Amino acid sequence: MDSFRTTEAEIKIILSGAAAKDACRSLRLEPGDGKRLSVYFWDTPRADGDRIRLPMADAGTIIRLRRPAKGDKGDFTVKLRPCDPAALPPQWRDNRDGKGWQFKIEEDWNGLNRVVAASLKVDGDFERPVDDEGNGPTVRPPLTPDQHDLLASAGVGDDELRHAVALGPVQAVKWKPSRQDLVHPLTAELWSVGDNGPRFLELSLHARQADAPHAQELLERTVRERGLKPAPQQASKTETVMTELARNHLRRTV
């Protein structure tokens, strides 16, 4: 890990339910001012009693597609979280990018939790894999050869991918509000699943690891000063939302 100490950290605070609504109001995040996105994931969900199993996500592999409502290109990402950079193939042990793609290794900071993540994102015009109700034919994730190789290094091969199903959509709105008091640029992203499903607002910013403790302190202060209460467990919004999407998918296939 020593060779990765100069990478960035992504610092996050998650607010859920009524707190997410209050935060949007306090930070003046108007839906019409944000960028609307539809978000999809792939996994092989199954019911285990009252629980929902997501084998790929549970093993630390996230496959995600984001499609804008209009205009810009979307992006398709493979993420390994948690990740041991030393266990990656040699060509994926440092941050790299090229035309229409980016690979990065960074730490996710969420409260006291610190998790190293590696992601390979490609930009493009992607078809939506399911309709607004989550129905559609089985569509394999549109992996590039490099993404396929990165997944293979984490033990996700053709057998898992062949049975993976698209889950979604999550409706999202993304803002880049101006906050001079935070020093680092702030991103706010609201996720919702259907009309009555979970709703989350994630506040995040990027900072070099040396600056991350101060940046996290400023972000937490901004939230406290507005009387906002983050979710107590700060569970990953991706994990929570994927579980809800998987539960909905399994109900439709019964």
Coordinates of C-alpha atoms in Angstrom, one line a residue:
M1 CA 0.0 0.0 0.0
D2 CA 2.9 2.4 0.5
S3 CA 3.1 3.3 -3.2
F4 CA -0.5 4.4 -3.2
R5 CA -0.4 6.9 -0.4
T6 CA -0.5 9.9 -2.7
T7 CA -3.8 8.9 -4.4
E8 CA -7.0 10.8 -3.7
A9 CA -9.7 10.1 -1.2
E10 CA -13.3 10.5 -1.9
I11 CA -15.0 11.7 1.2
K12 CA -18.8 11.0 1.6
I13 CA -21.7 11.7 3.9
I14 CA -25.0 10.0 3.2
L15 CA -28.4 11.4 4.3
S16 CA -31.5 9.2 3.9
G17 CA -35.2 9.7 3.9
A18 CA -36.5 12.9 5.4
A19 CA -32.9 14.1 6.1
A20 CA -32.2 13.9 2.4
K21 CA -35.1 16.1 1.7
D22 CA -34.1 18.6 4.4
A23 CA -30.5 18.6 3.0
C24 CA -31.7 19.4 -0.5
R25 CA -33.8 22.3 0.9
S26 CA -30.9 23.6 3.1
L27 CA -28.3 23.4 0.3
R28 CA -30.8 24.9 -2.3
L29 CA -30.5 21.8 -4.5
E30 CA -33.4 22.3 -7.0
P31 CA -34.3 19.4 -9.3
G32 CA -34.3 21.6 -12.3
D33 CA -30.7 22.8 -11.7
G34 CA -29.2 19.3 -11.6
K35 CA -28.3 16.7 -14.1
R36 CA -30.8 13.8 -14.3
L37 CA -29.5 10.3 -14.6
S38 CA -30.8 6.7 -14.7
V39 CA -28.5 4.2 -13.0
Y40 CA -28.4 0.5 -13.5
F41 CA -26.4 -2.4 -12.0
W42 CA -25.6 -6.0 -12.9
D43 CA -25.5 -8.9 -10.4
T44 CA -26.9 -12.4 -9.9
P45 CA -29.5 -11.9 -7.2
R46 CA -31.1 -14.7 -5.3
A47 CA -33.4 -14.9 -2.3
D48 CA -32.0 -16.5 0.9
G49 CA -35.0 -16.7 3.3
D50 CA -35.8 -13.1 4.1
R51 CA -32.5 -11.8 2.8
I52 CA -31.4 -10.9 -0.7
R53 CA -28.0 -12.1 -1.8
L54 CA -25.9 -10.2 -4.4
P55 CA -23.0 -12.5 -5.0
M56 CA -20.9 -10.1 -7.1
A57 CA -21.5 -7.0 -4.9
D58 CA -21.0 -9.1 -1.8
A59 CA -17.6 -10.1 -3.1
G60 CA -16.7 -6.5 -3.7
T61 CA -17.5 -6.1 -7.5
I62 CA -19.8 -3.4 -8.7
I63 CA -20.9 -3.2 -12.4
R64 CA -22.7 0.1 -13.0
L65 CA -24.2 2.0 -16.0
R66 CA -25.2 5.7 -15.8
R67 CA -27.3 7.2 -18.6
P68 CA -28.1 10.9 -18.7
A69 CA -31.7 12.0 -19.4
K70 CA -30.4 14.0 -22.4
G71 CA -27.3 15.4 -23.9
D72 CA -24.1 14.1 -22.5
K73 CA -22.7 10.6 -23.0
G74 CA -23.2 8.0 -20.3
D75 CA -20.5 6.0 -18.5
F76 CA -20.1 2.3 -17.7
T77 CA -17.9 1.4 -14.7
V78 CA -16.4 -1.7 -13.2
K79 CA -15.4 -1.1 -9.5
L80 CA -13.6 -3.3 -7.1
R81 CA -14.3 -2.3 -3.5
P82 CA -12.6 -3.2 -1.2
C83 CA -9.5 -3.7 -3.3
D84 CA -5.9 -4.6 -2.6
P85 CA -3.9 -2.7 -5.3
A86 CA -0.9 -5.1 -4.9
A87 CA -3.2 -8.0 -5.9
L88 CA -4.2 -6.3 -9.2
P89 CA -2.5 -7.2 -12.5
P90 CA 0.6 -5.1 -13.0
Q91 CA -1.0 -2.8 -15.6
W92 CA -3.7 -1.9 -13.1
R93 CA -1.5 -0.8 -10.2
D94 CA -1.5 2.9 -10.9
N95 CA -3.9 5.6 -12.0
R96 CA -4.2 5.8 -15.8
D97 CA -6.5 7.4 -18.4
G98 CA -7.0 7.7 -22.1
K99 CA -9.5 8.9 -24.6
G100 CA -12.9 8.1 -23.2
W101 CA -11.7 6.0 -20.3
Q102 CA -10.2 6.4 -16.8
F103 CA -8.8 4.0 -14.2
K104 CA -8.2 5.2 -10.7
I105 CA -7.3 3.8 -7.3
E106 CA -8.6 5.9 -4.3
E107 CA -9.8 5.6 -0.8
D108 CA -13.5 5.9 0.1
W109 CA -13.9 7.8 3.3
N110 CA -17.3 7.4 5.0
G111 CA -17.2 8.4 8.6
L112 CA -14.5 6.3 10.3
N113 CA -14.5 3.8 7.5
R114 CA -11.6 3.7 5.0
V115 CA -11.9 1.4 2.0
V116 CA -9.6 1.3 -1.0
A117 CA -11.4 1.1 -4.3
A118 CA -10.3 0.6 -7.9
S119 CA -12.5 1.6 -10.9
L120 CA -12.3 1.5 -14.6
K121 CA -14.8 3.8 -16.3
V122 CA -15.5 4.2 -20.0
D123 CA -17.7 6.8 -21.7
G124 CA -20.1 6.1 -24.4
D125 CA -23.7 6.0 -25.8
F126 CA -25.2 3.0 -24.0
E127 CA -28.7 1.6 -24.5
R128 CA -30.8 1.2 -21.4
P129 CA -30.8 -2.4 -20.4
V130 CA -34.3 -2.5 -18.9
D131 CA -37.4 -0.2 -19.1
D132 CA -38.6 2.1 -16.3
E133 CA -40.3 -0.7 -14.5
G134 CA -37.2 -2.9 -14.5
N135 CA -38.4 -5.2 -17.2
G136 CA -36.5 -6.3 -20.3
P137 CA -34.6 -9.1 -21.9
T138 CA -31.4 -10.4 -20.3
V139 CA -28.7 -8.0 -21.5
R140 CA -25.1 -8.7 -20.7
P141 CA -23.0 -5.8 -19.4
P142 CA -21.3 -4.0 -22.2
L143 CA -17.8 -4.7 -20.9
T144 CA -14.7 -3.6 -22.8
P145 CA -11.8 -6.1 -23.0
D146 CA -9.9 -4.2 -20.3
Q147 CA -12.9 -4.2 -18.0
H148 CA -13.4 -7.9 -18.6
D149 CA -9.7 -8.6 -17.6
L150 CA -10.1 -6.4 -14.5
L151 CA -13.1 -8.4 -13.4
A152 CA -11.3 -11.7 -14.2
S153 CA -8.5 -10.6 -11.8
A154 CA -11.2 -10.4 -9.1
G155 CA -12.5 -13.9 -9.9
V156 CA -15.5 -12.7 -11.9
G157 CA -15.5 -14.7 -15.2
D158 CA -17.8 -15.7 -18.0
D159 CA -20.0 -18.0 -15.9
E160 CA -20.9 -15.2 -13.5
L161 CA -21.4 -12.7 -16.3
R162 CA -23.5 -15.0 -18.3
H163 CA -26.1 -15.2 -15.5
A164 CA -25.9 -11.6 -14.5
V165 CA -29.1 -9.5 -14.8
A166 CA -29.6 -5.8 -15.2
L167 CA -31.1 -4.1 -12.1
G168 CA -32.7 -0.7 -12.2
P169 CA -33.3 2.0 -12.9
V170 CA -32.4 4.2 -10.0
Q171 CA -33.4 7.8 -10.7
A172 CA -30.7 10.2 -9.8
V173 CA -30.1 14.0 -9.9
K174 CA -26.5 15.3 -9.6
W175 CA -25.4 18.8 -8.7
K176 CA -22.1 20.6 -8.4
P177 CA -23.1 23.3 -5.9
S178 CA -20.6 26.2 -5.2
R179 CA -19.3 26.0 -1.7
Q180 CA -16.3 28.2 -1.1
D181 CA -16.2 27.2 2.6
L182 CA -15.3 23.6 1.7
V183 CA -12.2 24.4 -0.3
H184 CA -12.7 21.3 -2.4
P185 CA -15.5 21.1 -5.0
L186 CA -18.7 19.5 -3.7
T187 CA -20.8 17.0 -5.5
A188 CA -24.4 16.2 -4.4
E189 CA -26.3 13.2 -5.8
L190 CA -29.8 12.3 -4.9
W191 CA -30.9 8.6 -5.6
S192 CA -34.4 7.3 -5.4
V193 CA -36.0 3.9 -6.2
G194 CA -39.6 4.3 -7.4
D195 CA -42.1 6.4 -5.6
N196 CA -41.9 4.6 -2.2
G197 CA -38.4 3.1 -2.3
P198 CA -35.3 4.3 -0.5
R199 CA -34.0 7.8 -1.1
F200 CA -30.5 9.0 -0.4
L201 CA -28.5 12.2 -0.8
E202 CA -24.8 11.7 -1.0
L203 CA -22.5 14.6 -0.4
S204 CA -19.0 14.0 -1.6
L205 CA -15.7 15.7 -2.4
H206 CA -12.2 14.6 -3.6
A207 CA -9.0 15.5 -1.8
R208 CA -5.5 14.4 -1.7
Q209 CA -4.9 12.0 1.1
A210 CA -2.8 14.5 3.0
D211 CA -5.6 17.0 2.8
A212 CA -8.5 14.5 3.4
P213 CA -8.8 14.8 7.2
H214 CA -9.3 18.6 7.0
A215 CA -11.6 18.2 4.0
Q216 CA -13.7 15.7 5.9
E217 CA -13.9 17.9 9.0
L218 CA -15.1 20.8 6.8
L219 CA -17.8 18.7 5.2
E220 CA -19.0 17.3 8.5
R221 CA -19.2 20.8 9.9
T222 CA -21.2 22.0 7.0
V223 CA -23.8 19.2 7.6
R224 CA -23.9 19.8 11.4
E225 CA -24.3 23.6 11.1
R226 CA -27.5 23.0 9.1
G227 CA -29.0 20.7 11.7
L228 CA -28.8 17.8 9.3
K229 CA -28.5 14.2 10.6
P230 CA -26.6 11.7 8.5
A231 CA -27.7 8.1 8.4
P232 CA -26.3 6.6 11.7
Q233 CA -24.7 3.5 10.0
Q234 CA -23.6 5.3 6.9
A235 CA -24.2 2.1 4.9
S236 CA -23.2 2.2 1.2
K237 CA -26.1 3.7 -0.8
T238 CA -25.1 1.3 -3.6
E239 CA -25.5 -1.7 -1.4
T240 CA -28.9 -0.5 -0.1
V241 CA -30.2 0.4 -3.5
M242 CA -29.0 -2.7 -5.2
T243 CA -30.7 -4.8 -2.5
E244 CA -34.0 -3.0 -3.2
L245 CA -33.7 -3.4 -6.9
A246 CA -32.9 -7.0 -6.6
R247 CA -35.9 -7.6 -4.3
N248 CA -38.1 -5.9 -6.9
H249 CA -36.6 -8.0 -9.7
L250 CA -37.1 -11.3 -7.9
R251 CA -40.8 -10.4 -7.1
R252 CA -41.4 -9.9 -10.9
T253 CA -39.8 -13.2 -11.8
V254 CA -41.7 -15.4 -9.3

